Each structure stands twice: as structure tokens, then as C-alpha cells.
CSV table of C-alpha atoms in Angstrom, one decimal:
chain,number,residue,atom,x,y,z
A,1,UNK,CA,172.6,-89.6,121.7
A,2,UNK,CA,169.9,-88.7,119.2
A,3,UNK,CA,168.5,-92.2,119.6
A,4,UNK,CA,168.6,-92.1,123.2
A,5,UNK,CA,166.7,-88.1,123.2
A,6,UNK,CA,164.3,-89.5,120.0
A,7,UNK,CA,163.1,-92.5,122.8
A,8,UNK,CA,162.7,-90.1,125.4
A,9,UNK,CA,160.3,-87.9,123.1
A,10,UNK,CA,158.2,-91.1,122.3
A,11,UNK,CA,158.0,-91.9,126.4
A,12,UNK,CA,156.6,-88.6,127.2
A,13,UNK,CA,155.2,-87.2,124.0
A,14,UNK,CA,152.9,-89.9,124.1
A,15,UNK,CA,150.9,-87.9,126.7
A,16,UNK,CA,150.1,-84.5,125.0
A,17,UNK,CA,147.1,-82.6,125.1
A,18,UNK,CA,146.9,-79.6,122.7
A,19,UNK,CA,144.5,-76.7,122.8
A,20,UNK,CA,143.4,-74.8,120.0
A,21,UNK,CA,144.2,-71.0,122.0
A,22,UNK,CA,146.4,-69.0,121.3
A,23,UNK,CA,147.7,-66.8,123.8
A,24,UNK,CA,150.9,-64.7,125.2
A,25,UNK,CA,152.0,-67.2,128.5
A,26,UNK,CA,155.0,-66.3,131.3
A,27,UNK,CA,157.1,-68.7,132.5
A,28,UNK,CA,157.8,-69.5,135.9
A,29,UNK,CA,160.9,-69.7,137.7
A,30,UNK,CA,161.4,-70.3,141.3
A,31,UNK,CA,165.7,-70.0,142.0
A,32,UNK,CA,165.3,-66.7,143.7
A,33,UNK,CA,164.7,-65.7,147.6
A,34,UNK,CA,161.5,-64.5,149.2
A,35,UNK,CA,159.5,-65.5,146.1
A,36,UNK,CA,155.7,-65.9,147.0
A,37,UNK,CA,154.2,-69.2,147.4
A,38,UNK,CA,152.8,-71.2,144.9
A,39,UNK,CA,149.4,-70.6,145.1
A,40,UNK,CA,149.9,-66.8,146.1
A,41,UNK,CA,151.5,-67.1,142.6
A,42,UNK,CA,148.8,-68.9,140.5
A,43,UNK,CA,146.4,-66.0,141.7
A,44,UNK,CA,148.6,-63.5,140.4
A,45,UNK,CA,148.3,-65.4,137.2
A,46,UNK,CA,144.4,-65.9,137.5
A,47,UNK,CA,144.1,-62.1,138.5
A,48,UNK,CA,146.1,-60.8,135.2
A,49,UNK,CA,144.5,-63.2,132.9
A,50,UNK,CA,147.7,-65.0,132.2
A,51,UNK,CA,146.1,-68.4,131.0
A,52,UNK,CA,149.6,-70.3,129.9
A,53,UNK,CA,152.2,-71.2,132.3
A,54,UNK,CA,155.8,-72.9,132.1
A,55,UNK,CA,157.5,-74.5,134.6
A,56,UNK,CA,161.0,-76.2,135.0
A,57,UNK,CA,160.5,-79.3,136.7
A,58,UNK,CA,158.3,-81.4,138.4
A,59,UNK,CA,156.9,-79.2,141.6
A,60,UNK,CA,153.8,-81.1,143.6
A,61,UNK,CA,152.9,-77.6,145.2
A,62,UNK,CA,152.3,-76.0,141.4
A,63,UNK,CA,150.5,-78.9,140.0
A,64,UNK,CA,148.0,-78.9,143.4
A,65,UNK,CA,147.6,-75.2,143.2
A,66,UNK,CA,146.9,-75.7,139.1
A,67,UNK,CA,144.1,-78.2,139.6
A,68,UNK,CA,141.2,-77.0,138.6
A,69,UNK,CA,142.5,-73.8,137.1
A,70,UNK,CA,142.4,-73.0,133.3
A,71,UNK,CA,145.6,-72.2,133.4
A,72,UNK,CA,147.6,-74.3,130.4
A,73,UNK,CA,151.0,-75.8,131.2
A,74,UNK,CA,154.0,-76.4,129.6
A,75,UNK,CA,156.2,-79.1,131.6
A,76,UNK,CA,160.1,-79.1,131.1
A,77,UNK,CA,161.8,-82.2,132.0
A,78,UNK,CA,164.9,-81.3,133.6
A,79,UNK,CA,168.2,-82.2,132.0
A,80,UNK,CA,169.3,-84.0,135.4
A,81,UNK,CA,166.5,-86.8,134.8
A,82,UNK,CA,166.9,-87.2,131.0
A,83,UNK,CA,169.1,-90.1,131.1
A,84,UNK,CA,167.1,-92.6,133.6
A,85,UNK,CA,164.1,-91.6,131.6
A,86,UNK,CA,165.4,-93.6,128.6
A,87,UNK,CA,164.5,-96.6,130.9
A,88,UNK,CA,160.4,-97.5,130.2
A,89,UNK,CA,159.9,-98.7,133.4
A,90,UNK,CA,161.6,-95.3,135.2
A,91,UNK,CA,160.0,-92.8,132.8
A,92,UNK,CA,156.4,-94.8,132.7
A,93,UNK,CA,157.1,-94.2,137.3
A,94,UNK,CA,157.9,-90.5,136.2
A,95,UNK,CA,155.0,-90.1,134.0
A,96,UNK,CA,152.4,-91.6,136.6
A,97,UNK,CA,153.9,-89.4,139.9
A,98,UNK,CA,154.1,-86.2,137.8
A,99,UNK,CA,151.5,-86.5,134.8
A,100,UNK,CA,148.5,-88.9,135.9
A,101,UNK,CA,148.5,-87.9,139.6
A,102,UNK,CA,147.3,-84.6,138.5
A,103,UNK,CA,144.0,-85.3,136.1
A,104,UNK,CA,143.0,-81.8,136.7
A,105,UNK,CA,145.7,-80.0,135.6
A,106,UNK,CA,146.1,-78.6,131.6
A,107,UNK,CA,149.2,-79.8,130.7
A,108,UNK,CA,149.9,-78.5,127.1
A,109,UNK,CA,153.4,-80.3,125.8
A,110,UNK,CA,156.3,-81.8,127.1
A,111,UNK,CA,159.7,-79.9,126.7
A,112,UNK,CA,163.4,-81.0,126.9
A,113,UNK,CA,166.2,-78.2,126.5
A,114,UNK,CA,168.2,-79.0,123.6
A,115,UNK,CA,171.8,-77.1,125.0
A,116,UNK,CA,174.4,-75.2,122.3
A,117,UNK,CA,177.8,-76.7,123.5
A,118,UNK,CA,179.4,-73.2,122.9
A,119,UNK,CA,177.0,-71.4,124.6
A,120,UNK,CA,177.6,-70.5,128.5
A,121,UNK,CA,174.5,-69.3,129.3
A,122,UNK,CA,172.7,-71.1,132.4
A,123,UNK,CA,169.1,-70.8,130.3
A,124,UNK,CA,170.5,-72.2,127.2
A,125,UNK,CA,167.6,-71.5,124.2
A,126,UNK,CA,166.0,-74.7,122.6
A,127,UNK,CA,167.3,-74.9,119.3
A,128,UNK,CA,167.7,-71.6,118.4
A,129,UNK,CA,171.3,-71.3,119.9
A,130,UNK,CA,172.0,-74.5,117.4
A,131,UNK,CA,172.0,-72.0,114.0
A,132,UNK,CA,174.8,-71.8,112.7
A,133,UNK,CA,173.6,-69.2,110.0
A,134,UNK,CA,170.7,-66.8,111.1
A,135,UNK,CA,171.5,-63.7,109.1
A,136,UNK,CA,169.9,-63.1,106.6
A,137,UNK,CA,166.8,-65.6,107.9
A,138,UNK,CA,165.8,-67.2,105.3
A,139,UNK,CA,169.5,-68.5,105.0
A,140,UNK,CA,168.8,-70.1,108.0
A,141,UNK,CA,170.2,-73.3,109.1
A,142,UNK,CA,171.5,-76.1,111.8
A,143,UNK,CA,175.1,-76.1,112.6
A,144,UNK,CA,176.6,-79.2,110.7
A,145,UNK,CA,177.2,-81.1,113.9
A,146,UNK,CA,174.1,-80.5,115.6
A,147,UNK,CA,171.9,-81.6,112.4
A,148,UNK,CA,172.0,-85.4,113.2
A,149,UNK,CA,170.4,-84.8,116.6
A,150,UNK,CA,167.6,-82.5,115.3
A,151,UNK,CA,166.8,-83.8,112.4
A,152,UNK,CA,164.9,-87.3,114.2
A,153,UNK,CA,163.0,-85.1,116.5
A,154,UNK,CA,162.1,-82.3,114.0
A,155,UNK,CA,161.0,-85.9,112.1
A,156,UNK,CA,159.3,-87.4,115.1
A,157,UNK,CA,157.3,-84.1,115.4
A,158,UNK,CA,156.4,-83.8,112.4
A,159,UNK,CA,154.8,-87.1,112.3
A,160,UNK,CA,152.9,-86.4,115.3
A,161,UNK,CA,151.5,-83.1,114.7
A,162,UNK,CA,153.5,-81.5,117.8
A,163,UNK,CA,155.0,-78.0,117.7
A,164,UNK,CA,159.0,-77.2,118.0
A,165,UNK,CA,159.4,-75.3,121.1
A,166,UNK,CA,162.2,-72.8,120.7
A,167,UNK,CA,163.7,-69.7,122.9
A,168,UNK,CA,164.1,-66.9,120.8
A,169,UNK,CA,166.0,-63.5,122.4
A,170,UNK,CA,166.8,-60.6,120.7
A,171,UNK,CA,167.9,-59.1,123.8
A,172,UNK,CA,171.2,-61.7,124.1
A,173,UNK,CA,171.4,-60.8,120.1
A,174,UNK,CA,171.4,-57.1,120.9
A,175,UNK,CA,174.3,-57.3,124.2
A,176,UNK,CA,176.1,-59.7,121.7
A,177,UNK,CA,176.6,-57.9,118.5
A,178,UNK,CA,178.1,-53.9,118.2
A,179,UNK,CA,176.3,-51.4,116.5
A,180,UNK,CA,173.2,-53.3,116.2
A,181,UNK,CA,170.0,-50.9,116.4
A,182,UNK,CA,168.2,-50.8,120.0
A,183,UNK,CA,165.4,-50.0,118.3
A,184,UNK,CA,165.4,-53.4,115.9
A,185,UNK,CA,165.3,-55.4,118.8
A,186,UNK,CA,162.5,-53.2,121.1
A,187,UNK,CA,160.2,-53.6,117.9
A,188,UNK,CA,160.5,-49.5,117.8
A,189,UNK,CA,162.5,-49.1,114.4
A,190,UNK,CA,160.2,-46.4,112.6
A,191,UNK,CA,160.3,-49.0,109.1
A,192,UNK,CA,162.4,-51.9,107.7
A,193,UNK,CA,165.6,-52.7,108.6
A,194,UNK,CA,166.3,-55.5,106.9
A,195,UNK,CA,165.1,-56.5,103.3
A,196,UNK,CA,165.6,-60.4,102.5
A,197,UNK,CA,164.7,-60.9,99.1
A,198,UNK,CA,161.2,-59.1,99.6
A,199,UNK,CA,160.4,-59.8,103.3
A,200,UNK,CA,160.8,-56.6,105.0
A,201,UNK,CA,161.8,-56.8,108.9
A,202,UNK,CA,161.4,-54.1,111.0
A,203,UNK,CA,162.1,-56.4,114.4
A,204,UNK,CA,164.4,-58.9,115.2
A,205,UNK,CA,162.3,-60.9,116.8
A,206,UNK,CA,160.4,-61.5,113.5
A,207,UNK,CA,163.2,-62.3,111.7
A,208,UNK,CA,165.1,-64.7,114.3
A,209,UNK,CA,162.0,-66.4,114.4
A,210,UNK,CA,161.8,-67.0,110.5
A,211,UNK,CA,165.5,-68.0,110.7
A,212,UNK,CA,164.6,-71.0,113.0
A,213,UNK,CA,161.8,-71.5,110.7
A,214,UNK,CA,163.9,-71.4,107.6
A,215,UNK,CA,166.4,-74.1,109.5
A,216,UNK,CA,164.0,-76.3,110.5
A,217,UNK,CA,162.5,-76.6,106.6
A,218,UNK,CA,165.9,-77.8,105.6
A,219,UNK,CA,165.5,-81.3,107.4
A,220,UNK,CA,161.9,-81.2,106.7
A,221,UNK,CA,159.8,-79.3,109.2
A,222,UNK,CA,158.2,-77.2,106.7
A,223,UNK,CA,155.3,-77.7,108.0
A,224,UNK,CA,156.3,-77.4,111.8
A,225,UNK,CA,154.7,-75.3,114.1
A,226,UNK,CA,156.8,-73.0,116.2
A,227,UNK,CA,155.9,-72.1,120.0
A,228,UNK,CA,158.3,-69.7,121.6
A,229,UNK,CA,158.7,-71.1,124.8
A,230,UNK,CA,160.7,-68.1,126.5
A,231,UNK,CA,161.3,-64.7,125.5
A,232,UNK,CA,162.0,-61.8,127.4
A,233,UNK,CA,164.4,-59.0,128.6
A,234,UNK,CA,166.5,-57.9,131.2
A,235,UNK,CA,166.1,-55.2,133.8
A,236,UNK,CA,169.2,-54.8,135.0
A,237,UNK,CA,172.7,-56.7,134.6
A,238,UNK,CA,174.1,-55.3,131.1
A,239,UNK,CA,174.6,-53.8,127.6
A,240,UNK,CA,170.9,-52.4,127.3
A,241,UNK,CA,169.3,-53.6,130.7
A,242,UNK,CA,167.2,-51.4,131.9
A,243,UNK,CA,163.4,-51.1,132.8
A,244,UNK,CA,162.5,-48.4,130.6
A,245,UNK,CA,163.5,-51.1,127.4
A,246,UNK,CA,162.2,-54.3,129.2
A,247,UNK,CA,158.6,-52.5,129.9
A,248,UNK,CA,159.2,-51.8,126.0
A,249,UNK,CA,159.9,-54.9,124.8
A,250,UNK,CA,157.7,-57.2,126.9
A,251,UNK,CA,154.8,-54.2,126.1
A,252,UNK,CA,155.3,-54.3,122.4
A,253,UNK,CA,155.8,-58.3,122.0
A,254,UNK,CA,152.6,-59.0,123.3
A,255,UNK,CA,150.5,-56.5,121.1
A,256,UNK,CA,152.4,-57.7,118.2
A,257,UNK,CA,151.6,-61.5,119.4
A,258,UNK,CA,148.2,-59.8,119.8
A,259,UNK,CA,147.6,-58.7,116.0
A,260,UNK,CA,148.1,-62.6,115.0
A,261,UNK,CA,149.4,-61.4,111.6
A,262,UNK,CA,152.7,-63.8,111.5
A,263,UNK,CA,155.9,-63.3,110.3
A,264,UNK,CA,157.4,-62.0,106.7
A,265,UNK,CA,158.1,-65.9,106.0
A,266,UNK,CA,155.0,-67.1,108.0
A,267,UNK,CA,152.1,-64.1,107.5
A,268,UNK,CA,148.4,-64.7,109.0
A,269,UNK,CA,149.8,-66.8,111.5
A,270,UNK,CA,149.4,-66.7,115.3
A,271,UNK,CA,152.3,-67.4,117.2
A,272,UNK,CA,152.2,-68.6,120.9
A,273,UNK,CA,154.6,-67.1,122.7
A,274,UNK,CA,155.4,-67.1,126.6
A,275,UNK,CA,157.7,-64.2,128.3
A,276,UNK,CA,160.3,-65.2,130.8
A,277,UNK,CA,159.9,-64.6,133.1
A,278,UNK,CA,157.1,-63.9,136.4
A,279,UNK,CA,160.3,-63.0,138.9
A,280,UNK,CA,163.4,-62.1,139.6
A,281,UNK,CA,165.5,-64.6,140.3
A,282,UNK,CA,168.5,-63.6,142.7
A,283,UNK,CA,170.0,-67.3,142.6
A,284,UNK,CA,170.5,-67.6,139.4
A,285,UNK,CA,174.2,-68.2,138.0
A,286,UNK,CA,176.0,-66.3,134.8
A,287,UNK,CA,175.8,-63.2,134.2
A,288,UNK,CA,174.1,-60.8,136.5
A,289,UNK,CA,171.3,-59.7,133.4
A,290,UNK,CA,169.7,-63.2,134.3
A,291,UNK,CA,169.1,-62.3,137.8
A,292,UNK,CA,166.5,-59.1,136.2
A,293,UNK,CA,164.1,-61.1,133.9
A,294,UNK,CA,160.5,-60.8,136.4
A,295,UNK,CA,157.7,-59.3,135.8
A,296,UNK,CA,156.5,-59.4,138.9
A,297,UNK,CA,158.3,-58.1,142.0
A,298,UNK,CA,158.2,-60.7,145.0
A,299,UNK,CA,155.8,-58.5,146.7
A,300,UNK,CA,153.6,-59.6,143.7
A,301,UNK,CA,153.7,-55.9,142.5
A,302,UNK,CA,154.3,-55.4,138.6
A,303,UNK,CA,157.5,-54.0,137.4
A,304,UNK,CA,155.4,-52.5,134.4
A,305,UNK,CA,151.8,-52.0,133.1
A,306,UNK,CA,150.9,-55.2,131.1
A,307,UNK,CA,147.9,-55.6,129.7
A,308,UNK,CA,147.5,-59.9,128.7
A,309,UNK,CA,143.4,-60.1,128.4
């Protein structure tokens, strides 16, 4: 399996164009009704300064309506086309129909989901739902039987100067574990909350971010930058879902993505980071929280006042 996933990373990794920015993206997500079209949508992007995008597939209407724009993208590949992408000749066809055809488009990296097998979730998070230790973070690490898959591409990245992409929630670590504080996981605790060995947390999100970081240093990504490719909270749905805490969260993730001052185990460091997600998406299947992740209402109004310029 890991050779099969490491030759799928050298098919389409071979194509990656990196820009220096740095900037808070939204991801966008289309498995809900009376969503506007696409290029209704890549105007709501242009007209809030959103400049990074993620998508998750190949959509023709997107990449038409991103031509031109200076809008960066990140490009999953779908788990359903993984295995006949392992053949050169079908992934080279699949590189030229949904890469090449579109010259004008900013395509930033190539993404596969990497999927927990213990974890139900429809959006499973890339690599960070693999830890088997992430308390306290810098005792972070891979679960023993995940650690021969991601140690070649943590490898194979490394060697390429490409970033890990990983989902990091502290929303589904709040709804998952009693008595932990609201206020770690809104970034609203008033001072630290957790002290590891000198690195003082006062968020979550800092510190399951430097757990991720502390598990990939064990099989040598060290050096590995991180992009949080989805991060976000729910509206709606369960334990802790309502607007008031999503404005707060999404609201306070961006200004500390903002300050570009790092993490306790990674300080003057920006971190790229892109919300999940523009919509609501009705369709969606587990639990009804991940129906409430938009933004944006389908009306293109904004659920709350976000500032991204």
C-alpha cells in the first residue's frame, strides 16, 4: 500500500508550483442544495479577498471560472481514482485533462486524504487522525501501524521540498473529550493551559498542531513544513455548535494566523492555514455538525463578519 500511495505522490507531485504567500484560504465544498454557481462563487472569493482555495476533485466549471484569477489552489485527488492512478499511462491522461488543460489556473500542491481506519467521520483529517499520542504535544507520534505508510511520503517530501498537508480540529477534540475547556479550543482561555516542559499553550489548536509536528520529526520530517489544509467549526449539529463559537473560532484563527508568530515548538513561523468551509453542505453524511461548516450562506450572504485582507 505505501508503495502503491509513494508512486502515486511521484505521478502528481511532479507538477507542483509553490508560492512564497502566506495567507488564511477556505475550502470549497459543493455536496449541498441550492449552492451558487461556480463562478457566482469565485466572485465571492475575489470580493472578500480570499486568495487560496481547495477543492475536492476535478470540477471543469471551477478550473474555467479560476483562469485568470489569482486565486491559489489546492487540488485533492479523490480517494475513488487513487488506485487507477498508480497506472503512468492513466494518471499521465489525468494529469493532462485536469492539470495542463488549465495553464491559467494557480494550482499550489496536490493532496491525497490519508484516512484513520477507526475514525467514522466522512471528512477524515490527513494525518492528524493517525496520532496515536497527542497529549502532551511534544510526545507526539504515529500510531505503530500507520508508521510504515507515512514514513515514505513524510521521506519523499522531504526530499522534495513539499509541505505535509494536515486537517487539524479542535472543534472534533472539544465534542470528543468531557470536561475539556470551551475556551482552550475558541483560542479565548485568558493564559496557559497547558505547560509542556516550558512551551506554554493557551489554544489547542497550537498545541495539536505541534503534536503533528512532534510526530512527524520522529520519522524524520524535522524539517517539514506543515499547511493546515482544513480547519473550521460547526454551526449547528452538536456538543458546542453554535454560531456564536464558530464566528469565534473562525474570527480568532485567522488573526492569530495573521500575527505569523508560530507555535510554542515552531515560534516566528507563518502557518498557511485554510478554513472549511465556504457553505453549508445539506448532503453531507455523519453526523449532522458536518452539515453547519459554511461561511457563506447559499444566498452568498456571510454567516459572520470576517475580515481576510
Amino acid at each position: 500500500m505505501a508503495s502503491k500511495l509513494l508512486l502515486l505522490s511521484l505521478l502528481l507531485l511532479k507538477l507542483l508550483i509553490f508560492s512564497d504567500a502566506r495567507s488564511v484560504g477556505v475550502c470549497y465544498g459543493q455536496i449541498g442544495d441550492g449552492l451558487p454557481s461556480e463562478q457566482d462563487v469565485i466572485n465571492l472569493y475575489k470580493r472578500n479577498c480570499i486568495t487560496k482555495m481547495q477543492i475536492y476533485g476535478p470540477n471543469p466549471a471551477i478550473l474555467r471560472a479560476l483562469g485568470g484569477t489569482n486565486i491559489q489552489l489546492i487540488f485533492d485527488v479523490p480517494n475513488d481514482s487513487l488506485q487507477s492512478l498508480t497506472d503512468p499511462y492513466t494518471a499521465t491522461k489525468w494529469i493532462r485533462n485536469n492539470i495542463l488543460n488549465y495553464p491559467y489556473v494557480k494550482f499550489n500542491y496536490k493532496r491525497r486524504r490519508a484516512s484513520s481506519p477507526n475514525q467514522g467521520l466522512n471528512r477524515n483529517a490527513a494525518y492528524t487522525g493517525l496520532l496515536s499520542v497527542s497529549y502532551p504535544p511534544r510526545d507526539g507520534a504515529f500510531a505503530n501501524n500507520v508508521q510504515g505508510f507515512i514514513e515514505p511520503i513524510i521521506k519523499f517530501l522531504v526530499e522534495n521540498n513539499s509541505p505535509m498537508l494536515a486537517n487539524i480540529y479542535p472543534y472534533f477534540a472539544y465534542a470528543g473529550t468531557p470536561n475539556l475547556d470551551l475556551s482552550y479550543a475558541l483560542f479565548t482561555a485568558p493564559g496557559t493551559v497547558v505547560n509542556d516542559n516550558g512551551r506554554q499553550y493557551s489554544n489547542l489548536f497550537y498545541a495539536m498542531f505541534d503534536a503533528h509536528y512532534a510526530a512527524q520529526s520522529r520519522l524524520g520530517g524535522a524539517d517539514l513544513e506543515i499547511v493546515v489544509s482544513e480547519s473550521g467549526w460547526p454551526s449547528a449539529g452538536n456538543k458546542g455548535a453554535t454560531v456564536e463559537n464558530a464566528g469565534t473560532y473562525y474570527t480568532n484563527l485567522i488573526v492569530h494566523m495573521k500575527r505569523a508568530s508560530g507555535t510554542p515548538a515552531r515560534p516566528g513561523r507563518c502557518i498557511e492555514t485554510y478554513l472549511f468551509a465556504m457553505f453549508d453542505e445539506n448532503r453531507k453524511e455523519g453526523l449532522e455538525s458536518e452539515k453547519h461548516f459554511g461561511l457563506f450562506y447559499p444566498n452568498q450572504q456571510p454567516k459572520y463578519q470576517l475580515s481576510f485582507s
